[in-house]
Amino acid sequence: FFSSSRMMRRVVSSISASAFRTYAVSAGSALPSATLHEGTPAGKVDIADVCKGKKVVIFGVPGAFTPGCSKTHLPGYIADADKFKAKGVDEIVCVSCNDAFVMAEWGVAQGASGKVRMLADPDASFAKALGTDIDLTAVLGSVRTKRFSMIVDNGVVKALNVEPDNTGLSCSLAPPLLDSL
């Protein structure tokens, strides 16, 4: 027979394993290398290189030009870009599992130039490396990223916030991330 404390540890361990998703990265992890695209498919950018020697905010959205992303998520980071810079952030990067042309045009439409760098993850390789990939084929036609935000300092993840329901608009928005700096 198990002691009650040993039994309780097994129950808690079982609940923890099934109730909480772990991601491939967490605070203290090195940001994985992944090739993203900027402007065109030829504009290849390694996200790990982008973060070397800098403090970078990265946020991921399920899709460019989608309502929540266009009305709330991206505009919040654009509006607060100067506040992030005042707190020592060198660059803000928006990542979505779209093609480079769509991301570039979305940035133009939103006025992101000089405030938020728009990078495409067309094959979801970065989302998969983070563990934030989600199959949204039925809704958006392909694998996308869960909505997230992170702070990366010199290539090391300092904070990762993933929306509890994968696509909501709470912990990954600009104000809570700004408050955490």
CSV table of N, CA and C in Angstrom, one decimal:
chain,number,residue,atom,x,y,z
A,1,PHE,N,0.8,-1.2,0.0
A,1,PHE,CA,0.0,0.0,0.0
A,1,PHE,C,0.9,1.2,0.0
A,2,PHE,N,0.4,2.3,-0.7
A,2,PHE,CA,1.2,3.6,-0.8
A,2,PHE,C,0.8,4.5,0.4
A,3,SER,N,1.8,5.2,0.8
A,3,SER,CA,1.5,6.2,1.8
A,3,SER,C,0.6,7.3,1.1
A,4,SER,N,-0.1,8.1,1.9
A,4,SER,CA,-1.0,9.1,1.4
A,4,SER,C,-0.2,10.2,0.6
A,5,SER,N,1.0,10.5,1.1
A,5,SER,CA,1.7,11.6,0.5
A,5,SER,C,2.3,11.1,-0.9
A,6,ARG,N,2.7,9.8,-0.9
A,6,ARG,CA,3.2,9.2,-2.2
A,6,ARG,C,2.0,9.1,-3.2
A,7,MET,N,0.9,8.7,-2.7
A,7,MET,CA,-0.3,8.6,-3.6
A,7,MET,C,-0.7,10.0,-4.1
A,8,MET,N,-0.6,11.0,-3.3
A,8,MET,CA,-1.0,12.4,-3.7
A,8,MET,C,0.0,12.9,-4.7
A,9,ARG,N,1.3,12.6,-4.6
A,9,ARG,CA,2.3,13.0,-5.6
A,9,ARG,C,2.0,12.4,-6.9
A,10,ARG,N,1.6,11.1,-6.9
A,10,ARG,CA,1.2,10.5,-8.2
A,10,ARG,C,0.0,11.1,-8.8
A,11,VAL,N,-1.0,11.5,-8.0
A,11,VAL,CA,-2.2,12.1,-8.5
A,11,VAL,C,-1.8,13.5,-9.1
A,12,VAL,N,-1.1,14.3,-8.4
A,12,VAL,CA,-0.7,15.6,-8.8
A,12,VAL,C,0.2,15.5,-10.1
A,13,SER,N,1.1,14.5,-10.1
A,13,SER,CA,1.9,14.3,-11.3
A,13,SER,C,1.1,14.0,-12.5
A,14,SER,N,0.1,13.1,-12.3
A,14,SER,CA,-0.8,12.7,-13.4
A,14,SER,C,-1.6,13.9,-13.9
A,15,ILE,N,-2.2,14.7,-13.0
A,15,ILE,CA,-2.9,15.9,-13.4
A,15,ILE,C,-2.1,16.9,-14.1
A,16,SER,N,-0.9,17.1,-13.6
A,16,SER,CA,0.0,18.1,-14.2
A,16,SER,C,0.4,17.7,-15.6
A,17,ALA,N,0.6,16.4,-15.8
A,17,ALA,CA,1.1,16.0,-17.1
A,17,ALA,C,0.0,16.1,-18.2
A,18,SER,N,-1.3,15.9,-17.8
A,18,SER,CA,-2.4,16.0,-18.7
A,18,SER,C,-3.0,17.4,-18.8
A,19,ALA,N,-2.9,18.2,-17.8
A,19,ALA,CA,-3.6,19.5,-17.8
A,19,ALA,C,-2.8,20.6,-18.3
A,20,PHE,N,-1.5,20.5,-18.3
A,20,PHE,CA,-0.7,21.6,-18.8
A,20,PHE,C,0.2,21.2,-19.9
A,21,ARG,N,0.2,22.0,-21.0
A,21,ARG,CA,1.1,21.8,-22.1
A,21,ARG,C,2.4,22.4,-21.8
A,22,THR,N,3.4,21.6,-22.1
A,22,THR,CA,4.8,22.2,-22.0
A,22,THR,C,5.2,22.6,-23.4
A,23,TYR,N,6.0,23.6,-23.5
A,23,TYR,CA,6.5,24.1,-24.8
A,23,TYR,C,8.0,23.7,-24.9
A,24,ALA,N,8.5,23.7,-26.1
A,24,ALA,CA,9.8,23.4,-26.4
A,24,ALA,C,10.8,24.4,-25.8
A,25,VAL,N,10.3,25.6,-25.5
A,25,VAL,CA,11.2,26.6,-24.9
A,25,VAL,C,10.4,27.1,-23.6
A,26,SER,N,11.2,27.7,-22.7
A,26,SER,CA,10.7,28.3,-21.5
A,26,SER,C,11.7,29.3,-21.1
A,27,ALA,N,11.4,30.0,-20.0
A,27,ALA,CA,12.4,31.0,-19.5
A,27,ALA,C,13.7,30.3,-19.2
A,28,GLY,N,14.8,30.8,-19.7
A,28,GLY,CA,16.1,30.2,-19.5
A,28,GLY,C,16.6,29.4,-20.7
A,29,SER,N,15.7,29.1,-21.7
A,29,SER,CA,16.0,28.4,-22.9
A,29,SER,C,16.7,29.3,-23.9
A,30,ALA,N,17.5,28.7,-24.7
A,30,ALA,CA,18.1,29.4,-25.9
A,30,ALA,C,17.0,29.4,-26.9
A,31,LEU,N,16.8,30.5,-27.6
A,31,LEU,CA,15.8,30.6,-28.7
A,31,LEU,C,16.3,29.7,-29.8
A,32,PRO,N,15.4,28.9,-30.3
A,32,PRO,CA,15.8,28.0,-31.4
A,32,PRO,C,16.1,28.8,-32.7
A,33,SER,N,17.0,28.3,-33.5
A,33,SER,CA,17.2,28.8,-34.8
A,33,SER,C,16.1,28.4,-35.8
A,34,ALA,N,15.6,29.3,-36.6
A,34,ALA,CA,14.6,29.0,-37.6
A,34,ALA,C,14.7,30.1,-38.7
A,35,THR,N,14.5,29.6,-39.9
A,35,THR,CA,14.6,30.6,-41.0
A,35,THR,C,13.2,31.2,-41.2
A,36,LEU,N,13.1,32.5,-41.1
A,36,LEU,CA,11.9,33.2,-41.4
A,36,LEU,C,12.1,34.1,-42.6
A,37,HIS,N,11.0,34.6,-43.2
A,37,HIS,CA,11.1,35.4,-44.4
A,37,HIS,C,10.7,36.8,-44.1
A,38,GLU,N,11.4,37.8,-44.7
A,38,GLU,CA,11.0,39.2,-44.6
A,38,GLU,C,10.9,39.8,-46.0
A,39,GLY,N,9.7,40.3,-46.3
A,39,GLY,CA,9.4,41.0,-47.5
A,39,GLY,C,9.2,40.1,-48.7
A,40,THR,N,10.1,39.2,-48.9
A,40,THR,CA,9.9,38.2,-50.0
A,40,THR,C,10.5,36.9,-49.6
A,41,PRO,N,10.2,35.8,-50.3
A,41,PRO,CA,10.8,34.5,-49.9
A,41,PRO,C,12.3,34.5,-49.9
A,42,ALA,N,12.9,35.4,-50.7
A,42,ALA,CA,14.4,35.5,-50.8
A,42,ALA,C,15.0,36.2,-49.5
A,43,GLY,N,14.1,36.9,-48.8
A,43,GLY,CA,14.6,37.7,-47.6
A,43,GLY,C,14.7,36.8,-46.4
A,44,LYS,N,15.6,35.8,-46.4
A,44,LYS,CA,15.7,34.9,-45.3
A,44,LYS,C,16.4,35.5,-44.1
A,45,VAL,N,15.8,35.2,-43.0
A,45,VAL,CA,16.3,35.8,-41.7
A,45,VAL,C,16.3,34.6,-40.7
A,46,ASP,N,17.4,34.4,-40.0
A,46,ASP,CA,17.4,33.5,-38.9
A,46,ASP,C,17.1,34.2,-37.6
A,47,ILE,N,16.0,33.8,-37.0
A,47,ILE,CA,15.5,34.5,-35.8
A,47,ILE,C,16.5,34.5,-34.7
A,48,ALA,N,17.3,33.4,-34.6
A,48,ALA,CA,18.3,33.4,-33.5
A,48,ALA,C,19.3,34.5,-33.7
A,49,ASP,N,19.7,34.7,-35.0
A,49,ASP,CA,20.6,35.8,-35.3
A,49,ASP,C,20.0,37.2,-35.0
A,50,VAL,N,18.7,37.3,-35.3
A,50,VAL,CA,18.1,38.6,-35.0
A,50,VAL,C,18.2,39.0,-33.5
A,51,CYS,N,18.2,38.0,-32.6
A,51,CYS,CA,18.2,38.2,-31.2
A,51,CYS,C,19.6,38.2,-30.5
A,52,LYS,N,20.6,38.0,-31.3
A,52,LYS,CA,22.0,38.0,-30.7
A,52,LYS,C,22.4,39.4,-30.3
A,53,GLY,N,22.8,39.5,-29.0
A,53,GLY,CA,23.2,40.8,-28.5
A,53,GLY,C,22.2,41.9,-28.4
A,54,LYS,N,20.9,41.5,-28.4
A,54,LYS,CA,19.8,42.5,-28.3
A,54,LYS,C,18.7,41.9,-27.4
A,55,LYS,N,17.9,42.9,-26.9
A,55,LYS,CA,16.7,42.5,-26.2
A,55,LYS,C,15.6,42.6,-27.2
A,56,VAL,N,14.9,41.5,-27.5
A,56,VAL,CA,13.8,41.5,-28.5
A,56,VAL,C,12.5,41.0,-28.0
A,57,VAL,N,11.5,41.6,-28.3
A,57,VAL,CA,10.1,41.1,-28.1
A,57,VAL,C,9.6,40.5,-29.3
A,58,ILE,N,9.2,39.2,-29.2
A,58,ILE,CA,8.6,38.5,-30.3
A,58,ILE,C,7.2,38.1,-29.9
A,59,PHE,N,6.3,38.4,-30.8
A,59,PHE,CA,4.9,38.0,-30.6
A,59,PHE,C,4.4,37.2,-31.8
A,60,GLY,N,3.6,36.2,-31.6
A,60,GLY,CA,3.1,35.4,-32.7
A,60,GLY,C,1.6,35.4,-32.8
A,61,VAL,N,1.1,35.5,-34.0
A,61,VAL,CA,-0.3,35.5,-34.2
A,61,VAL,C,-0.7,34.4,-35.2
A,62,PRO,N,-1.9,33.9,-35.1
A,62,PRO,CA,-2.4,32.9,-36.0
A,62,PRO,C,-2.5,33.3,-37.5
A,63,GLY,N,-2.8,34.5,-37.7
A,63,GLY,CA,-2.9,34.9,-39.2
A,63,GLY,C,-3.0,36.4,-39.4
A,64,ALA,N,-2.2,36.8,-40.4
A,64,ALA,CA,-2.3,38.2,-40.8
A,64,ALA,C,-3.7,38.5,-41.4
A,65,PHE,N,-4.1,39.8,-41.2
A,65,PHE,CA,-5.4,40.3,-41.6
A,65,PHE,C,-6.6,39.6,-41.0
A,66,THR,N,-6.4,38.8,-39.9
A,66,THR,CA,-7.5,38.2,-39.2
A,66,THR,C,-8.0,39.2,-38.2
A,67,PRO,N,-9.3,39.2,-37.8
A,67,PRO,CA,-9.8,40.2,-37.0
A,67,PRO,C,-9.1,40.5,-35.7
A,68,GLY,N,-8.8,39.5,-34.8
A,68,GLY,CA,-8.2,39.8,-33.6
A,68,GLY,C,-6.7,40.3,-33.7
A,69,CYS,N,-6.1,39.7,-34.7
A,69,CYS,CA,-4.7,40.1,-35.0
A,69,CYS,C,-4.6,41.5,-35.5
A,70,SER,N,-5.5,41.9,-36.4
A,70,SER,CA,-5.5,43.2,-37.1
A,70,SER,C,-6.1,44.4,-36.2
A,71,LYS,N,-7.1,44.0,-35.4
A,71,LYS,CA,-7.8,45.0,-34.6
A,71,LYS,C,-7.2,45.3,-33.3
A,72,THR,N,-6.5,44.3,-32.7
A,72,THR,CA,-6.0,44.3,-31.3
A,72,THR,C,-4.5,44.0,-31.2
A,73,HIS,N,-4.1,42.8,-31.6
A,73,HIS,CA,-2.8,42.3,-31.3
A,73,HIS,C,-1.7,43.2,-31.9
A,74,LEU,N,-1.6,43.2,-33.2
A,74,LEU,CA,-0.5,44.0,-33.8
A,74,LEU,C,-0.7,45.5,-33.5
A,75,PRO,N,-1.8,46.1,-33.6
A,75,PRO,CA,-1.9,47.6,-33.3
A,75,PRO,C,-1.4,47.9,-31.9
A,76,GLY,N,-1.6,47.0,-30.9
A,76,GLY,CA,-1.1,47.3,-29.6
A,76,GLY,C,0.4,47.4,-29.5
A,77,TYR,N,1.1,46.5,-30.2
A,77,TYR,CA,2.5,46.6,-30.2
A,77,TYR,C,3.0,47.8,-31.0
A,78,ILE,N,2.3,48.2,-32.1
A,78,ILE,CA,2.7,49.4,-32.8
A,78,ILE,C,2.5,50.6,-31.9
A,79,ALA,N,1.4,50.7,-31.3
A,79,ALA,CA,1.1,51.8,-30.4
A,79,ALA,C,2.1,52.0,-29.2
A,80,ASP,N,2.5,50.8,-28.7
A,80,ASP,CA,3.4,50.8,-27.5
A,80,ASP,C,4.9,50.7,-27.9
A,81,ALA,N,5.3,50.8,-29.2
A,81,ALA,CA,6.7,50.6,-29.6
A,81,ALA,C,7.6,51.5,-28.8
A,82,ASP,N,7.3,52.7,-28.7
A,82,ASP,CA,8.2,53.7,-28.0
A,82,ASP,C,8.3,53.3,-26.5
A,83,LYS,N,7.2,52.8,-25.9
A,83,LYS,CA,7.3,52.4,-24.5
A,83,LYS,C,8.2,51.2,-24.3
A,84,PHE,N,8.1,50.3,-25.2
A,84,PHE,CA,9.0,49.1,-25.2
A,84,PHE,C,10.5,49.6,-25.3
A,85,LYS,N,10.8,50.5,-26.3
A,85,LYS,CA,12.1,51.0,-26.5
A,85,LYS,C,12.6,51.7,-25.2
A,86,ALA,N,11.7,52.4,-24.6
A,86,ALA,CA,12.1,53.2,-23.3
A,86,ALA,C,12.5,52.2,-22.2
A,87,LYS,N,12.0,51.0,-22.3
A,87,LYS,CA,12.3,49.9,-21.3
A,87,LYS,C,13.5,49.0,-21.8
A,88,GLY,N,14.2,49.5,-22.8
A,88,GLY,CA,15.4,48.7,-23.2
A,88,GLY,C,15.2,47.7,-24.3
A,89,VAL,N,14.0,47.6,-24.9
A,89,VAL,CA,13.8,46.7,-26.0
A,89,VAL,C,14.4,47.3,-27.3
A,90,ASP,N,15.2,46.5,-27.9
A,90,ASP,CA,15.9,46.9,-29.1
A,90,ASP,C,15.0,46.7,-30.4
A,91,GLU,N,14.2,45.7,-30.4
A,91,GLU,CA,13.4,45.4,-31.5
A,91,GLU,C,12.1,44.6,-31.1
A,92,ILE,N,11.1,44.9,-31.9
A,92,ILE,CA,9.8,44.1,-31.7
A,92,ILE,C,9.6,43.4,-33.0
A,93,VAL,N,9.3,42.1,-32.9
A,93,VAL,CA,9.1,41.2,-34.1
A,93,VAL,C,7.7,40.6,-34.0
A,94,CYS,N,7.0,40.7,-35.1
A,94,CYS,CA,5.7,39.9,-35.3
A,94,CYS,C,5.9,38.8,-36.2
A,95,VAL,N,5.5,37.6,-35.8
A,95,VAL,CA,5.7,36.4,-36.6
A,95,VAL,C,4.3,35.7,-36.8
A,96,SER,N,4.0,35.4,-38.0
A,96,SER,CA,2.8,34.7,-38.4
A,96,SER,C,3.1,33.6,-39.4
A,97,CYS,N,2.3,32.5,-39.4
A,97,CYS,CA,2.5,31.5,-40.4
A,97,CYS,C,1.8,31.8,-41.7
A,98,ASN,N,2.3,32.9,-42.3
A,98,ASN,CA,1.8,33.3,-43.6
A,98,ASN,C,3.0,33.4,-44.5
A,99,ASP,N,2.8,33.8,-45.8
A,99,ASP,CA,3.9,34.0,-46.7
A,99,ASP,C,4.5,35.4,-46.5
A,100,ALA,N,5.7,35.7,-47.0
A,100,ALA,CA,6.4,36.9,-46.8
A,100,ALA,C,5.6,38.1,-47.4
A,101,PHE,N,5.0,37.9,-48.6
A,101,PHE,CA,4.3,38.9,-49.2
A,101,PHE,C,3.1,39.4,-48.4
A,102,VAL,N,2.4,38.5,-47.8
A,102,VAL,CA,1.2,38.8,-47.0
A,102,VAL,C,1.7,39.6,-45.8
A,103,MET,N,2.7,39.1,-45.1
A,103,MET,CA,3.2,39.8,-43.9
A,103,MET,C,3.7,41.2,-44.2
A,104,ALA,N,4.4,41.4,-45.4
A,104,ALA,CA,4.9,42.7,-45.8
A,104,ALA,C,3.7,43.6,-46.0
A,105,GLU,N,2.7,43.2,-46.7
A,105,GLU,CA,1.5,44.0,-47.0
A,105,GLU,C,0.7,44.3,-45.7
A,106,TRP,N,0.6,43.3,-44.8
A,106,TRP,CA,-0.1,43.6,-43.6
A,106,TRP,C,0.6,44.6,-42.7
A,107,GLY,N,2.0,44.6,-42.7
A,107,GLY,CA,2.7,45.6,-42.0
A,107,GLY,C,2.5,47.0,-42.6
A,108,VAL,N,2.4,47.1,-43.9
A,108,VAL,CA,2.2,48.4,-44.6
A,108,VAL,C,0.8,48.9,-44.2
A,109,ALA,N,-0.2,48.0,-44.3
A,109,ALA,CA,-1.6,48.3,-44.0
A,109,ALA,C,-1.8,48.8,-42.5
A,110,GLN,N,-0.9,48.3,-41.6
A,110,GLN,CA,-1.1,48.6,-40.2
A,110,GLN,C,-0.1,49.7,-39.7
A,111,GLY,N,0.8,50.2,-40.6
A,111,GLY,CA,1.7,51.2,-40.3
A,111,GLY,C,2.8,50.7,-39.3
A,112,ALA,N,3.3,49.5,-39.5
A,112,ALA,CA,4.3,48.9,-38.7
A,112,ALA,C,5.7,49.3,-38.9
A,113,SER,N,6.0,49.9,-40.1
A,113,SER,CA,7.3,50.3,-40.5
A,113,SER,C,8.0,51.1,-39.4
A,114,GLY,N,9.2,50.7,-39.0
A,114,GLY,CA,10.0,51.4,-38.0
A,114,GLY,C,9.6,51.1,-36.6
A,115,LYS,N,8.5,50.3,-36.4
A,115,LYS,CA,8.1,50.0,-35.1
A,115,LYS,C,8.1,48.5,-34.8
A,116,VAL,N,7.5,47.7,-35.7
A,116,VAL,CA,7.4,46.3,-35.6
A,116,VAL,C,7.9,45.6,-36.9
A,117,ARG,N,8.8,44.7,-36.7
A,117,ARG,CA,9.4,44.0,-37.9
A,117,ARG,C,8.5,42.8,-38.2
A,118,MET,N,8.1,42.6,-39.4
A,118,MET,CA,7.1,41.6,-39.8
A,118,MET,C,7.8,40.4,-40.5
A,119,LEU,N,7.8,39.3,-39.8
A,119,LEU,CA,8.5,38.1,-40.3
A,119,LEU,C,7.5,37.0,-40.5
A,120,ALA,N,7.7,36.3,-41.7
A,120,ALA,CA,6.8,35.2,-42.1
A,120,ALA,C,7.4,33.9,-41.7
A,121,ASP,N,6.6,33.0,-41.2
A,121,ASP,CA,7.0,31.6,-40.9
A,121,ASP,C,6.1,30.7,-41.8
A,122,PRO,N,6.4,30.7,-43.1
A,122,PRO,CA,5.5,30.0,-44.0
A,122,PRO,C,5.3,28.5,-43.8
A,123,ASP,N,6.3,27.8,-43.3
A,123,ASP,CA,6.1,26.4,-43.1
A,123,ASP,C,6.0,26.0,-41.7
A,124,ALA,N,5.7,27.0,-40.8
A,124,ALA,CA,5.5,26.8,-39.4
A,124,ALA,C,6.7,26.2,-38.7
A,125,SER,N,7.9,26.3,-39.3
A,125,SER,CA,9.1,25.7,-38.7
A,125,SER,C,9.5,26.4,-37.3
A,126,PHE,N,9.3,27.7,-37.2
A,126,PHE,CA,9.6,28.4,-36.0
A,126,PHE,C,8.5,28.0,-34.9
A,127,ALA,N,7.2,28.0,-35.3
A,127,ALA,CA,6.2,27.6,-34.4
A,127,ALA,C,6.4,26.2,-33.9
A,128,LYS,N,6.8,25.3,-34.8
A,128,LYS,CA,7.1,23.9,-34.4
A,128,LYS,C,8.3,23.8,-33.4
A,129,ALA,N,9.3,24.6,-33.7
A,129,ALA,CA,10.5,24.7,-32.8
A,129,ALA,C,10.2,25.2,-31.4
A,130,LEU,N,9.2,26.1,-31.4
A,130,LEU,CA,8.8,26.6,-30.1
A,130,LEU,C,7.8,25.7,-29.4
A,131,GLY,N,7.1,24.9,-30.2
A,131,GLY,CA,6.0,24.0,-29.6
A,131,GLY,C,4.7,24.7,-29.6
A,132,THR,N,4.6,25.9,-30.3
A,132,THR,CA,3.3,26.6,-30.3
A,132,THR,C,2.5,26.4,-31.6
A,133,ASP,N,2.9,25.4,-32.4
A,133,ASP,CA,2.1,25.1,-33.6
A,133,ASP,C,0.8,24.5,-33.2
A,134,ILE,N,-0.2,24.8,-34.1
A,134,ILE,CA,-1.6,24.3,-33.9
A,134,ILE,C,-2.2,24.1,-35.3
A,135,ASP,N,-2.9,23.0,-35.4
A,135,ASP,CA,-3.5,22.7,-36.7
A,135,ASP,C,-4.8,23.5,-36.8
A,136,LEU,N,-4.8,24.5,-37.6
A,136,LEU,CA,-6.0,25.3,-37.9
A,136,LEU,C,-6.4,25.2,-39.3
A,137,THR,N,-6.2,24.0,-39.9
A,137,THR,CA,-6.5,23.8,-41.3
A,137,THR,C,-8.0,24.0,-41.6
A,138,ALA,N,-8.8,23.6,-40.7
A,138,ALA,CA,-10.3,23.7,-40.9
A,138,ALA,C,-10.7,25.2,-40.9
A,139,VAL,N,-10.0,26.1,-40.2
A,139,VAL,CA,-10.4,27.5,-40.2
A,139,VAL,C,-9.5,28.4,-41.0
A,140,LEU,N,-8.2,28.2,-41.0
A,140,LEU,CA,-7.3,29.1,-41.7
A,140,LEU,C,-6.5,28.4,-42.8
A,141,GLY,N,-6.8,27.1,-43.0
A,141,GLY,CA,-6.2,26.4,-44.1
A,141,GLY,C,-4.8,25.8,-43.9
A,142,SER,N,-4.2,25.9,-42.7
A,142,SER,CA,-2.9,25.3,-42.5
A,142,SER,C,-2.6,25.2,-41.0
A,143,VAL,N,-1.4,24.7,-40.8
A,143,VAL,CA,-0.8,24.8,-39.4
A,143,VAL,C,-0.4,26.2,-39.2
A,144,ARG,N,-0.8,26.7,-38.0
A,144,ARG,CA,-0.5,28.1,-37.6
A,144,ARG,C,0.3,28.1,-36.3
A,145,THR,N,0.5,29.3,-35.7
A,145,THR,CA,1.0,29.4,-34.4
A,145,THR,C,-0.1,29.8,-33.4
A,146,LYS,N,0.0,29.3,-32.2
A,146,LYS,CA,-0.8,29.8,-31.1
A,146,LYS,C,-0.4,31.2,-30.9
A,147,ARG,N,-1.3,32.0,-30.3
A,147,ARG,CA,-1.0,33.4,-30.0
A,147,ARG,C,-0.1,33.4,-28.8
A,148,PHE,N,1.1,34.1,-29.0
A,148,PHE,CA,2.1,34.1,-27.9
A,148,PHE,C,2.9,35.4,-27.9
A,149,SER,N,3.6,35.7,-26.8
A,149,SER,CA,4.5,36.7,-26.7
A,149,SER,C,5.7,36.2,-25.9
A,150,MET,N,6.9,36.8,-26.2
A,150,MET,CA,8.1,36.4,-25.4
A,150,MET,C,9.1,37.6,-25.4
A,151,ILE,N,9.9,37.5,-24.4
A,151,ILE,CA,11.0,38.5,-24.3
A,151,ILE,C,12.3,37.6,-24.4
A,152,VAL,N,13.1,38.0,-25.4
A,152,VAL,CA,14.4,37.3,-25.6
A,152,VAL,C,15.5,38.3,-25.4
A,153,ASP,N,16.5,37.9,-24.5
A,153,ASP,CA,17.6,38.8,-24.2
A,153,ASP,C,18.9,38.1,-24.6
A,154,ASN,N,19.6,38.6,-25.7
A,154,ASN,CA,20.8,38.0,-26.2
A,154,ASN,C,20.6,36.5,-26.5
A,155,GLY,N,19.5,36.2,-27.1
A,155,GLY,CA,19.3,34.8,-27.6
A,155,GLY,C,18.7,33.9,-26.5
A,156,VAL,N,18.4,34.4,-25.3
A,156,VAL,CA,17.9,33.5,-24.2
A,156,VAL,C,16.4,34.0,-23.9
A,157,VAL,N,15.5,33.1,-23.9
A,157,VAL,CA,14.1,33.4,-23.6
A,157,VAL,C,14.0,33.8,-22.1
A,158,LYS,N,13.5,35.0,-21.9
A,158,LYS,CA,13.3,35.4,-20.5
A,158,LYS,C,11.9,35.2,-20.0
A,159,ALA,N,11.0,35.3,-20.9
A,159,ALA,CA,9.6,35.1,-20.6
A,159,ALA,C,8.8,34.6,-21.8
A,160,LEU,N,7.9,33.6,-21.7
A,160,LEU,CA,7.1,33.1,-22.7
A,160,LEU,C,5.6,33.1,-22.2
A,161,ASN,N,4.7,33.8,-23.0
A,161,ASN,CA,3.3,33.8,-22.6
A,161,ASN,C,2.5,33.2,-23.8
A,162,VAL,N,1.8,32.1,-23.6
A,162,VAL,CA,1.0,31.5,-24.6
A,162,VAL,C,-0.5,31.6,-24.1
A,163,GLU,N,-1.3,32.1,-25.0
A,163,GLU,CA,-2.7,32.2,-24.6
A,163,GLU,C,-3.3,30.8,-24.2
A,164,PRO,N,-4.0,30.8,-23.1
A,164,PRO,CA,-4.5,29.5,-22.5
A,164,PRO,C,-5.4,28.8,-23.5
A,165,ASP,N,-6.2,29.5,-24.3
A,165,ASP,CA,-7.1,28.9,-25.2
A,165,ASP,C,-6.5,28.9,-26.6
A,166,ASN,N,-5.2,29.2,-26.7
A,166,ASN,CA,-4.4,29.2,-28.0
A,166,ASN,C,-4.6,30.4,-28.9
A,167,THR,N,-5.7,31.0,-28.9
A,167,THR,CA,-6.0,32.1,-29.8
A,167,THR,C,-6.6,33.3,-29.2
A,168,GLY,N,-6.8,33.3,-27.9
A,168,GLY,CA,-7.4,34.5,-27.2
A,168,GLY,C,-6.5,35.7,-27.2
A,169,LEU,N,-7.0,36.7,-26.6
A,169,LEU,CA,-6.3,38.0,-26.5
A,169,LEU,C,-6.2,38.5,-25.1
A,170,SER,N,-5.2,37.9,-24.4
A,170,SER,CA,-5.0,38.4,-23.0
A,170,SER,C,-3.5,38.5,-22.7
A,171,CYS,N,-2.9,37.4,-22.3
A,171,CYS,CA,-1.5,37.4,-21.8
A,171,CYS,C,-0.5,37.7,-22.8
A,172,SER,N,-0.8,37.6,-24.1
A,172,SER,CA,0.1,37.8,-25.2
A,172,SER,C,0.1,39.2,-25.7
A,173,LEU,N,-0.8,40.0,-25.3
A,173,LEU,CA,-1.0,41.4,-25.7
A,173,LEU,C,0.2,42.3,-25.2
A,174,ALA,N,0.3,43.5,-25.9
A,174,ALA,CA,1.4,44.4,-25.5
A,174,ALA,C,1.4,44.9,-24.1
A,175,PRO,N,0.2,45.3,-23.5
A,175,PRO,CA,0.3,45.9,-22.1
A,175,PRO,C,0.8,44.9,-21.1
A,176,PRO,N,0.4,43.6,-21.0
A,176,PRO,CA,0.9,42.8,-20.0
A,176,PRO,C,2.4,42.5,-20.2
A,177,LEU,N,2.9,42.4,-21.4
A,177,LEU,CA,4.3,42.2,-21.6
A,177,LEU,C,5.1,43.4,-21.2
A,178,LEU,N,4.6,44.5,-21.6
A,178,LEU,CA,5.2,45.8,-21.2
A,178,LEU,C,5.3,45.9,-19.7
A,179,ASP,N,4.3,45.6,-19.0
A,179,ASP,CA,4.3,45.6,-17.5
A,179,ASP,C,5.3,44.7,-16.9
A,180,SER,N,5.6,43.6,-17.6
A,180,SER,CA,6.5,42.6,-17.1
A,180,SER,C,8.0,43.0,-17.2
A,181,LEU,N,8.3,44.0,-18.0
A,181,LEU,CA,9.7,44.5,-18.2
A,181,LEU,C,10.1,45.4,-17.1
